[in-house]
XYZ file of C-alpha atoms in Angstrom:
653
model
C -7.198 -13.482 -120.340
C -5.701 -13.525 -123.814
C -2.391 -14.642 -122.383
C -3.908 -18.095 -122.383
C -3.384 -18.445 -126.150
C 0.007 -20.080 -125.924
C -1.132 -22.363 -123.065
C -4.131 -23.452 -125.072
C -2.102 -24.089 -128.218
C 0.121 -26.484 -126.300
C -2.771 -28.417 -124.816
C -4.726 -28.580 -128.065
C -1.644 -29.913 -129.807
C -1.409 -32.626 -127.180
C -5.088 -33.557 -127.175
C -6.168 -32.878 -130.715
C -4.698 -35.921 -132.431
C -2.413 -33.742 -134.479
C -0.280 -35.556 -137.047
C 2.869 -38.291 -136.698
C 6.918 -42.015 -138.136
C 8.010 -44.109 -135.256
C 11.540 -45.354 -135.277
C 10.443 -48.745 -134.014
C 7.805 -48.999 -136.726
C 10.100 -48.266 -139.644
C 11.724 -51.675 -139.625
C 8.473 -53.576 -139.118
C 5.943 -54.684 -141.669
C 2.553 -52.904 -141.551
C 0.640 -56.014 -140.496
C 3.058 -56.614 -137.628
C 2.833 -53.002 -136.428
C -0.970 -53.152 -136.438
C -1.133 -56.530 -134.671
C 1.222 -55.401 -131.912
C -0.758 -52.209 -131.322
C -4.038 -54.117 -131.092
C -2.505 -56.558 -128.632
C -0.910 -53.876 -126.464
C -3.873 -51.482 -126.459
C -7.028 -53.564 -127.081
C -10.181 -51.705 -128.012
C -8.426 -48.444 -128.864
C -9.208 -46.712 -132.184
C -5.690 -45.384 -132.706
C -2.226 -45.312 -131.125
C 0.538 -42.744 -131.296
C 3.660 -44.630 -132.244
C 5.792 -41.528 -131.866
C 4.924 -38.224 -130.217
C 7.934 -35.956 -130.228
C 9.023 -32.366 -129.835
C 12.566 -31.036 -130.289
C 13.149 -27.523 -128.958
C 16.224 -25.514 -129.902
C 17.349 -22.432 -127.964
C 19.980 -20.285 -129.695
C 21.761 -17.090 -128.695
C 21.752 -14.659 -131.602
C 23.107 -11.230 -130.810
C 21.148 -9.908 -127.852
C 18.286 -12.350 -128.327
C 17.412 -15.876 -127.294
C 15.750 -17.509 -130.300
C 13.478 -20.514 -129.782
C 12.142 -22.978 -132.340
C 10.264 -26.239 -131.811
C 10.031 -29.133 -134.265
C 6.995 -31.366 -133.791
C 6.757 -34.919 -135.071
C 3.602 -37.026 -134.753
C 3.044 -40.578 -135.991
C -0.473 -41.926 -135.449
C -1.383 -45.523 -136.271
C -5.042 -46.063 -137.150
C -6.105 -49.299 -135.484
C -9.863 -49.706 -135.747
C -12.479 -49.242 -138.402
C -14.134 -45.845 -138.467
C -11.044 -43.788 -137.670
C -11.887 -41.392 -140.460
C -12.658 -38.810 -137.795
C -8.913 -38.634 -137.199
C -8.230 -37.858 -140.841
C -8.987 -34.177 -140.309
C -6.233 -32.449 -138.389
C -5.012 -28.988 -137.484
C -1.967 -27.190 -136.143
C -2.289 -24.025 -134.065
C -0.135 -20.916 -134.130
C -0.459 -17.396 -132.762
C 1.375 -14.157 -132.109
C 3.629 -16.041 -129.697
C 4.331 -19.079 -131.881
C 4.583 -18.685 -135.645
C 4.234 -21.686 -137.921
C 7.394 -21.910 -140.050
C 6.765 -25.012 -142.129
C 4.546 -28.057 -142.178
C 4.490 -31.390 -143.971
C 1.992 -34.200 -143.578
C 1.444 -37.572 -145.203
C -0.410 -40.849 -144.924
C 1.685 -44.007 -144.886
C -0.578 -46.531 -146.590
C 0.163 -50.253 -146.083
C 1.596 -51.696 -149.290
C 2.472 -55.323 -148.746
C 5.593 -55.494 -146.582
C 6.161 -51.725 -146.564
C 4.347 -48.402 -146.706
C 3.523 -46.087 -149.574
C 3.538 -42.353 -148.788
C 0.674 -40.093 -149.875
C 1.386 -36.453 -149.138
C -1.181 -33.939 -147.970
C -1.451 -31.410 -150.782
C -3.610 -28.671 -149.291
C -3.340 -26.711 -146.055
C -5.945 -24.075 -145.167
C -5.228 -21.383 -142.601
C -7.992 -19.591 -140.732
C -8.548 -17.723 -137.497
C -9.770 -19.946 -134.712
C -13.229 -18.946 -133.511
C -14.118 -19.856 -129.944
C -17.355 -19.220 -128.036
C -17.126 -16.157 -125.830
C -14.035 -14.740 -127.562
C -14.671 -11.538 -129.504
C -11.298 -11.575 -131.262
C -8.773 -14.394 -131.265
C -5.410 -14.253 -133.034
C -4.919 -18.012 -132.799
C -4.688 -19.430 -136.293
C -5.543 -22.983 -137.210
C -3.852 -24.629 -140.172
C -6.334 -27.300 -141.245
C -5.640 -30.300 -143.430
C -6.994 -33.771 -144.153
C -4.996 -36.961 -144.538
C -5.863 -39.045 -147.602
C -6.636 -42.744 -147.658
C -7.077 -43.334 -143.922
C -7.983 -46.894 -142.909
C -6.906 -49.473 -140.298
C -3.155 -50.038 -140.550
C -2.452 -46.634 -142.085
C -0.191 -44.153 -140.304
C -0.759 -40.405 -140.458
C 2.453 -38.463 -139.948
C 3.160 -34.778 -139.632
C 6.238 -32.633 -139.120
C 5.964 -28.937 -138.412
C 8.070 -26.200 -136.855
C 6.999 -23.317 -134.637
C 9.143 -20.287 -133.887
C 8.581 -18.459 -130.589
C 8.751 -14.684 -130.360
C 9.694 -14.660 -126.692
C 11.590 -17.299 -124.713
C 9.456 -16.513 -121.670
C 6.396 -18.023 -123.380
C 7.470 -21.605 -123.986
C 4.685 -24.165 -124.226
C 4.379 -27.113 -121.845
C 4.773 -30.568 -123.344
C 2.029 -33.145 -122.751
C 3.114 -36.780 -122.857
C -0.427 -38.152 -122.990
C -3.161 -37.549 -125.538
C -6.668 -38.787 -126.199
C -5.335 -42.178 -127.364
C -2.488 -44.419 -126.140
C 1.096 -43.303 -126.774
C 3.838 -45.850 -127.359
C 6.673 -43.314 -127.247
C 6.603 -39.656 -126.165
C 9.730 -37.540 -126.034
C 10.724 -33.938 -125.474
C 14.263 -32.680 -126.036
C 15.471 -29.165 -125.327
C 18.885 -28.181 -126.656
C 20.294 -24.999 -125.145
C 23.651 -23.226 -124.861
C 25.574 -24.024 -121.670
C 25.233 -20.399 -120.593
C 21.433 -20.632 -120.602
C 20.017 -21.806 -117.296
C 16.960 -24.016 -117.819
C 14.601 -25.421 -115.210
C 11.468 -27.546 -115.315
C 8.565 -28.896 -113.301
C 6.625 -32.129 -113.860
C 2.867 -32.366 -113.314
C 0.518 -35.340 -113.344
C 3.312 -37.833 -113.973
C 2.467 -40.279 -111.190
C 2.402 -43.646 -112.909
C 3.676 -42.259 -116.216
C 7.315 -43.176 -115.466
C 8.792 -40.111 -117.153
C 12.562 -40.497 -117.518
C 14.777 -37.393 -117.479
C 18.364 -37.088 -118.665
C 20.795 -34.228 -119.152
C 23.761 -34.494 -121.512
C 26.455 -31.948 -122.274
C 27.540 -31.829 -125.909
C 30.263 -29.313 -126.653
C 28.871 -25.847 -126.044
C 25.308 -27.085 -125.598
C 23.268 -29.078 -123.101
C 20.545 -31.510 -124.185
C 17.658 -32.024 -121.769
C 15.489 -35.045 -122.531
C 12.215 -36.332 -121.085
C 10.868 -39.706 -122.265
C 7.734 -41.697 -121.460
C 6.733 -44.987 -123.074
C 3.582 -47.091 -123.301
C 1.096 -44.595 -121.926
C -2.547 -45.721 -121.934
C -5.345 -43.475 -123.125
C -6.247 -41.061 -120.325
C -9.521 -41.627 -118.486
C -12.611 -39.569 -119.224
C -15.034 -38.921 -116.375
C -17.917 -36.496 -116.001
C -17.299 -33.373 -113.914
C -13.554 -33.930 -113.990
C -11.145 -31.005 -113.603
C -9.434 -29.604 -116.679
C -6.775 -31.733 -118.389
C -3.807 -29.882 -116.874
C -4.821 -31.279 -113.484
C -4.140 -34.893 -114.408
C -2.504 -35.312 -117.826
C 1.260 -35.904 -117.492
C 3.202 -32.896 -118.733
C 6.399 -30.966 -118.213
C 6.657 -27.189 -117.935
C 10.158 -26.025 -118.842
C 11.370 -22.444 -118.639
C 14.459 -20.271 -118.976
C 15.663 -18.945 -115.640
C 18.654 -17.012 -116.927
C 20.384 -16.228 -120.222
C 23.379 -14.076 -121.252
C 21.807 -11.173 -123.124
C 23.354 -7.814 -124.014
C 26.704 -8.973 -122.670
C 25.585 -9.976 -119.180
C 23.463 -12.637 -117.467
C 19.813 -11.678 -117.429
C 17.344 -13.265 -115.037
C 14.188 -14.207 -116.941
C 11.874 -16.552 -115.010
C 13.860 -17.455 -111.926
C 11.125 -16.588 -109.447
C 8.142 -14.419 -108.580
C 10.176 -11.154 -108.589
C 11.240 -11.723 -112.213
C 7.716 -12.677 -113.266
C 6.358 -9.552 -111.623
C 8.996 -7.404 -113.326
C 7.688 -8.653 -116.663
C 4.038 -8.203 -115.695
C 4.759 -4.781 -114.272
C 5.962 -3.633 -117.694
C 2.506 -4.430 -119.078
C 0.668 -2.122 -116.656
C 3.229 0.628 -116.024
C 1.291 3.143 -118.122
C -1.634 2.885 -115.708
C 0.411 4.632 -112.995
C -0.104 8.072 -114.502
C -3.374 7.939 -116.422
C -4.470 10.907 -118.483
C -6.877 13.192 -116.605
C -10.474 12.021 -117.025
C -12.875 14.546 -115.468
C -15.884 12.535 -116.582
C -14.607 9.447 -114.779
C -13.822 11.460 -111.648
C -17.332 12.914 -111.744
C -18.781 9.398 -111.965
C -16.730 8.207 -109.005
C -17.778 11.235 -106.976
C -21.447 10.572 -107.717
C -21.112 6.907 -106.724
C -19.371 7.650 -103.443
C -21.006 10.910 -102.323
C -23.502 9.226 -99.999
C -21.360 6.211 -99.101
C -20.917 5.967 -95.344
C -17.868 3.688 -95.279
C -14.919 2.725 -97.504
C -16.645 -0.603 -98.156
C -19.755 1.220 -99.364
C -17.624 3.215 -101.793
C -15.894 0.094 -103.092
C -19.212 -1.763 -103.350
C -20.847 0.995 -105.395
C -17.891 1.172 -107.780
C -17.719 -2.607 -108.202
C -21.414 -2.933 -108.988
C -21.271 -0.021 -111.434
C -18.533 -1.762 -113.421
C -20.480 -5.025 -113.317
C -23.664 -3.356 -114.560
C -22.255 -0.967 -117.169
C -19.205 -2.631 -118.755
C -19.753 -5.611 -120.992
C -17.228 -8.411 -120.736
C -15.748 -9.244 -124.154
C -12.628 -11.400 -124.346
C -9.734 -10.484 -126.628
C -6.945 -12.856 -127.662
C -4.582 -10.687 -129.679
C -0.858 -11.088 -129.063
C 0.545 -8.831 -126.359
C -2.912 -7.256 -126.110
C -3.578 -10.363 -124.066
C -1.341 -8.930 -121.357
C -1.709 -5.151 -121.641
C -4.942 -3.583 -120.324
C -6.458 -0.383 -121.624
C -6.457 2.695 -119.424
C -9.505 3.174 -117.159
C -10.802 6.177 -119.121
C -10.704 4.209 -122.382
C -12.630 1.307 -120.859
C -15.169 3.720 -119.371
C -15.713 5.371 -122.757
C -16.076 2.104 -124.679
C -18.153 0.338 -122.017
C -16.687 -3.042 -122.922
C -13.467 -4.902 -122.273
C -11.817 -8.135 -121.231
C -10.769 -9.156 -117.728
C -7.705 -6.887 -117.776
C -9.763 -3.907 -118.901
C -12.420 -4.455 -116.253
C -9.713 -4.835 -113.611
C -8.061 -1.642 -114.876
C -11.296 0.336 -114.660
C -12.213 -1.041 -111.226
C -8.704 -0.351 -109.933
C -8.642 3.157 -111.391
C -12.041 4.105 -109.992
C -11.119 2.816 -106.544
C -8.005 4.976 -106.610
C -10.014 8.024 -107.685
C -12.240 7.374 -104.673
C -9.209 7.528 -102.400
C -9.227 3.788 -101.694
C -6.218 1.496 -101.662
C -6.321 -0.759 -104.699
C -4.021 -3.082 -106.643
C -3.962 -4.929 -109.943
C -3.536 -8.689 -109.632
C -2.791 -11.665 -111.869
C -4.408 -14.990 -111.086
C -5.013 -18.405 -112.597
C -8.549 -19.732 -112.633
C -9.301 -23.185 -111.288
C -8.797 -24.541 -114.807
C -5.067 -24.409 -114.010
C -3.441 -26.480 -111.232
C -0.362 -24.324 -110.751
C 0.758 -22.100 -107.866
C 3.297 -19.279 -107.911
C 5.111 -20.950 -105.032
C 6.018 -23.871 -107.289
C 6.092 -22.343 -110.763
C 6.648 -18.644 -111.458
C 5.918 -18.468 -115.191
C 3.177 -16.914 -117.361
C 1.554 -20.353 -117.465
C 0.415 -20.027 -113.857
C -2.248 -17.427 -114.589
C -4.851 -16.660 -117.233
C -6.921 -13.924 -115.611
C -6.705 -10.453 -114.042
C -8.677 -8.860 -111.224
C -8.576 -5.804 -108.972
C -7.875 -6.088 -105.254
C -9.377 -3.614 -102.792
C -7.412 -3.323 -99.559
C -9.566 -2.412 -96.583
C -8.236 0.111 -94.025
C -7.300 -2.773 -91.724
C -5.351 -4.557 -94.460
C -7.924 -7.221 -95.373
C -8.035 -7.976 -99.095
C -11.245 -8.049 -101.134
C -10.860 -9.710 -104.540
C -12.971 -7.910 -107.152
C -13.687 -9.690 -110.429
C -16.293 -7.724 -112.366
C -16.403 -10.200 -115.271
C -19.283 -11.953 -113.466
C -22.102 -9.370 -113.486
C -24.023 -11.102 -110.690
C -21.233 -11.830 -108.243
C -21.817 -10.270 -104.794
C -19.354 -7.738 -103.426
C -17.030 -9.353 -100.903
C -16.945 -12.748 -102.599
C -14.342 -13.731 -105.176
C -15.806 -15.242 -108.316
C -16.248 -18.992 -107.979
C -13.590 -19.740 -110.600
C -10.726 -18.222 -108.561
C -11.511 -19.669 -105.113
C -8.455 -21.142 -103.455
C -6.060 -19.844 -106.111
C -3.018 -17.665 -105.578
C -3.085 -14.056 -106.769
C 0.056 -12.129 -107.682
C -0.716 -8.636 -106.384
C 1.221 -5.638 -107.616
C 2.049 -3.345 -104.694
C 4.275 -0.786 -106.404
C 6.860 -0.551 -109.179
C 9.192 -3.082 -107.575
C 7.236 -5.044 -105.015
C 4.517 -7.645 -105.232
C 2.747 -10.036 -102.936
C 1.291 -13.499 -103.425
C -1.974 -14.011 -101.526
C -4.383 -16.929 -101.542
C -7.986 -16.230 -102.459
C -10.283 -17.725 -99.813
C -12.643 -20.589 -100.517
C -16.146 -19.330 -99.781
C -17.696 -21.236 -96.888
C -20.744 -23.365 -97.589
C -22.824 -21.248 -95.194
C -22.431 -18.258 -97.514
C -23.829 -20.212 -100.468
C -27.057 -21.093 -98.744
C -30.347 -22.310 -100.117
C -32.926 -21.807 -97.349
C -36.491 -23.025 -97.793
C -39.514 -22.937 -95.479
C -42.606 -24.836 -96.631
C -46.051 -25.463 -95.159
C -47.946 -28.513 -96.408
C -51.561 -29.629 -96.200
C -53.204 -32.796 -97.449
C -55.764 -32.705 -100.248
C -56.884 -36.273 -100.887
C -53.691 -37.984 -102.032
C -52.189 -34.701 -103.180
C -50.226 -32.096 -101.290
C -50.746 -28.368 -101.355
C -48.011 -26.109 -100.149
C -46.736 -22.591 -99.774
C -43.360 -21.288 -98.799
C -40.407 -19.050 -99.347
C -37.065 -19.949 -100.886
C -34.031 -17.728 -100.236
C -30.777 -18.023 -102.202
C -27.499 -16.432 -101.105
C -23.944 -16.235 -102.404
C -23.111 -18.076 -105.607
C -26.495 -19.833 -105.534
C -28.113 -16.414 -105.703
C -25.836 -15.297 -108.533
C -26.626 -18.300 -110.717
C -30.377 -17.869 -110.232
C -30.172 -14.121 -110.849
C -28.345 -14.710 -114.117
C -31.158 -17.001 -115.256
C -34.026 -14.776 -114.105
C -32.965 -11.163 -114.472
C -33.331 -10.773 -118.220
C -35.698 -13.680 -118.873
C -39.057 -13.231 -120.547
C -42.147 -14.352 -118.650
C -42.277 -17.869 -120.091
C -38.570 -18.479 -119.510
C -38.855 -17.127 -115.979
C -41.767 -19.459 -115.257
C -39.760 -22.441 -116.468
C -36.721 -21.367 -114.465
C -38.724 -20.884 -111.273
C -40.347 -24.275 -111.721
C -36.944 -25.942 -112.164
C -35.633 -24.201 -109.030
C -38.655 -25.179 -106.936
C -39.433 -28.599 -108.420
C -39.788 -31.387 -105.883
C -41.599 -34.632 -105.205
C -42.291 -35.867 -108.732
C -43.072 -34.718 -112.241
C -46.609 -33.981 -111.027
C -45.343 -30.856 -109.275
C -47.076 -27.641 -110.368
C -46.335 -24.052 -109.349
C -49.628 -22.212 -108.863
C -48.241 -18.799 -107.997
C -44.876 -17.193 -107.336
C -43.215 -13.843 -106.675
C -39.494 -13.172 -107.136
C -37.905 -10.462 -104.977
C -34.429 -9.008 -104.642
C -33.147 -9.374 -108.195
C -31.561 -5.920 -108.083
C -30.064 -6.183 -104.579
C -26.863 -8.124 -105.072
C -25.849 -8.433 -101.413
C -29.245 -9.621 -100.172
C -30.731 -13.091 -100.681
C -32.891 -13.633 -103.736
C -36.303 -14.800 -102.543
C -39.122 -16.677 -104.219
C -42.500 -16.805 -102.478
C -44.544 -19.626 -103.953
C -47.624 -21.804 -103.844
C -47.787 -25.254 -105.409
C -49.615 -28.546 -105.563
C -48.207 -32.035 -105.968
C -50.652 -34.586 -107.326
C -50.850 -38.268 -106.366
C -47.960 -38.038 -103.931
C -49.439 -39.553 -100.766
C -49.710 -43.342 -100.578
C -52.856 -44.880 -99.052
C -52.963 -48.418 -97.646
C -56.157 -49.346 -95.854
C -56.655 -46.884 -93.024
C -53.054 -45.606 -93.232
C -51.494 -42.746 -95.156
C -47.784 -42.567 -95.969
C -46.403 -39.042 -96.341
C -42.722 -38.585 -97.130
C -41.664 -35.057 -96.189
C -38.456 -35.341 -98.224
C -39.919 -33.662 -101.267
C -36.456 -32.445 -102.251
C -33.804 -35.150 -102.267
C -30.461 -33.522 -102.884
C -27.575 -35.930 -103.623
C -29.852 -38.954 -103.901
C -28.479 -41.472 -106.417
C -25.175 -39.567 -106.431
C -23.053 -42.579 -105.583
C -19.663 -42.565 -107.312
C -18.792 -45.739 -109.203
C -15.581 -46.718 -107.430
C -14.783 -49.405 -109.988
C -14.950 -47.068 -112.976
C -14.196 -43.515 -111.952
C -10.494 -42.645 -111.930
C -10.423 -38.848 -111.984
C -11.230 -36.348 -109.232
C -14.607 -34.660 -109.350
C -14.775 -30.869 -109.581
C -17.472 -28.804 -107.892
C -18.138 -25.127 -108.609
C -18.607 -24.107 -104.991
C -19.325 -25.427 -101.497
C -22.980 -25.136 -100.567
C -25.561 -25.748 -97.884
C -29.246 -26.462 -98.330
C -31.535 -25.929 -95.331
C -35.228 -26.722 -95.362
C -37.979 -26.605 -92.782
C -41.150 -28.426 -93.751
C -44.295 -28.067 -91.659
C -47.034 -30.631 -92.305
C -50.542 -30.318 -90.909
C -51.998 -33.629 -89.747
C -55.438 -33.869 -91.364
C -58.565 -34.129 -89.254
C -59.545 -37.697 -88.460
C -55.972 -39.009 -88.489
C -53.313 -39.459 -85.888
C -49.567 -39.849 -86.220
C -48.527 -43.476 -85.789
C -44.910 -43.245 -86.984
C -42.471 -40.362 -86.710
C -39.127 -41.000 -88.471
C -36.045 -41.017 -86.286
C -33.579 -38.162 -86.301
C -30.468 -38.975 -88.303
C -27.261 -37.256 -89.266
C -23.880 -37.885 -90.880
C -20.916 -35.548 -90.939
C -17.801 -35.758 -93.074
C -15.264 -33.249 -94.326
C -16.653 -33.463 -97.873
C -20.408 -33.794 -97.264
C -22.990 -34.329 -94.595
C -26.598 -33.947 -93.503
C -28.944 -33.640 -90.541
C -32.637 -34.538 -90.569
C -34.832 -34.155 -87.498
C -38.561 -34.498 -86.828
C -40.772 -33.190 -84.067
C -44.483 -32.957 -83.382
C -46.031 -29.631 -82.437
C -49.741 -30.041 -81.726
C -51.439 -31.155 -84.927
C -48.331 -30.478 -86.995
C -45.119 -32.319 -87.797
C -42.015 -30.222 -88.409
C -39.032 -31.569 -90.303
C -35.701 -29.687 -90.243
C -33.232 -30.793 -92.874
C -29.749 -29.628 -93.783
C -27.566 -31.065 -96.548
C -24.121 -29.737 -97.332
C -21.395 -30.292 -99.909
C -17.997 -29.086 -98.790
C -15.424 -29.627 -101.530
C -14.149 -27.963 -104.672
C -12.170 -30.995 -105.815
C -13.097 -34.456 -104.579
C -10.063 -36.734 -104.777
C -10.424 -40.490 -105.434
C -9.244 -41.251 -101.886
C -12.327 -39.355 -100.644
C -14.858 -41.178 -102.833
C -15.640 -43.883 -100.260
C -16.364 -41.354 -97.512
C -18.583 -39.364 -99.861
C -20.459 -42.500 -100.937
C -21.038 -43.437 -97.310
C -22.735 -40.107 -96.613
C -24.816 -40.337 -99.801
C -25.879 -43.874 -98.906
C -26.964 -42.853 -95.412
C -28.811 -39.841 -96.786
C -30.605 -41.906 -99.429
C -31.708 -44.326 -96.712
C -32.980 -41.457 -94.561
C -34.962 -40.072 -97.492
C -37.028 -43.267 -97.629
C -38.494 -42.891 -94.130
C -42.014 -41.437 -94.153
C -44.696 -40.295 -91.748
C -47.446 -42.846 -91.184
C -50.882 -41.474 -90.384
C -53.579 -43.793 -89.082
C -57.268 -43.067 -89.293
C -58.800 -42.538 -85.882
C -61.484 -45.015 -84.915
C -65.009 -43.682 -85.225
């Protein structure tokens, strides 16, 4: 959703090593400043000496005017910090760049010599997946950067709307010696705030009344560089930051509630979609809806047909253009153009459901990139996405996000699981509802394989069925692939045992049936897999070893681990005991169950066959550090179970 522009600008400013004159450094000699930084933060390439933002709120006529002065002072500590010489400042429709100055403070004996940046180049920011983006980047390069130099910038942003203030991040990609946010506002303006990720950051807050104004101040000192771990959630989940917002301000001669709760937020959002209440007549769209629902037996069938039509016929293209980031096009316009962003696709889905006589709502929601909930923070920063909500006759809600063309009807897209949706009910009323987390059983990978021995190789045939999100991901890879790409994809999906695995034949079924499992019937051979020792053969039936070697390094990892969706993998493997051999060892049944992961492996003999039933599940979206040990225990037990093999002994002659 294009409304994410102002959120992104704030985070990029915090993380992007933007520009920076520390008060404590001014009285110190360059060599002393550098030595102290190296001692305090050993091994770090750079340190922010000062990281500051001063926000001023002013009442002018009937408006609340907001400006923010940014000051950044970065000390270059190590060799090779030239990568930090290039910098940029972001602005957009919501935050206009007023002025900017930047300079390098070059060590010059016992003081510094200033070298100003002479050239600033403005350009539109181009991001993957965004068709049009009104975010502008002002790029510049600091001269003469080397260890001991300080790169300093000062710039001012003016905000068009006091409801779209940017959060302030205390931490960045390098250590911060001093971070500070001040907000100066008239006494009559009611300001509130919420801290996130500040455990251990020791953020100090103070509030001081000065004449007709109030100064709010947040300070944090001596912050280490934040950790970086693979598969971590987005930065807003763990970087310390403060979200501040105006609850009330005297405008037009009377107090006006701005962002004091969900009702006020919905009032603002409602103004963006009010024109959708009475759309212009669109006979062509009505005819389409009639054709899609004519043979539908139930309301769900009608909703399903409409949802899949939007998925299949409207191309998702993101727009980031000022208020266009909040205001969707009318359903008829989206239908005619056959493309649109999340708001447009929600508008079309919602409009078509209404034309079909179904109860539907527009809804605002934050993806899992954002940690916020409406119950704790009712501001535009909580959400970055829009969807349609179909209300079944019994009142059950079905969350419809057509931006994922392969998502099954009845499941929310993976990126909004567990998040709160702000659902518009009518002109004045809204409802906050939590999107369900899809159970692991619905994201099932089910495999049935029959194996025979061929010397020391295995030959097998089977069928793999994928459901839920697992199906959607595979469909996305296979549906439009050419033959060679499809072969490679199928091999990667089926691969097991070793790199000597070869698919001999396969058939993919169900690509066009979104609510049914995607199936792959296959034949394969696996060379040199069976181990021979004298008159014994060792056959490990654990050809697929999910989660093996997935132990989390408890000494190093500090951040939670994010997972796209909960899942379950079930496999039945049937092995035919070859003639002339008997089974001398059958592995024991073993299982482990935990809230975050678990498995069950069982073996049984049926005549001249051994049947293994195996189930492995992962049951978390966000694995917290306190859960790492339990997860590791399950993985360790599973890895041990994987090592147990059948032992076949040659029968005596």
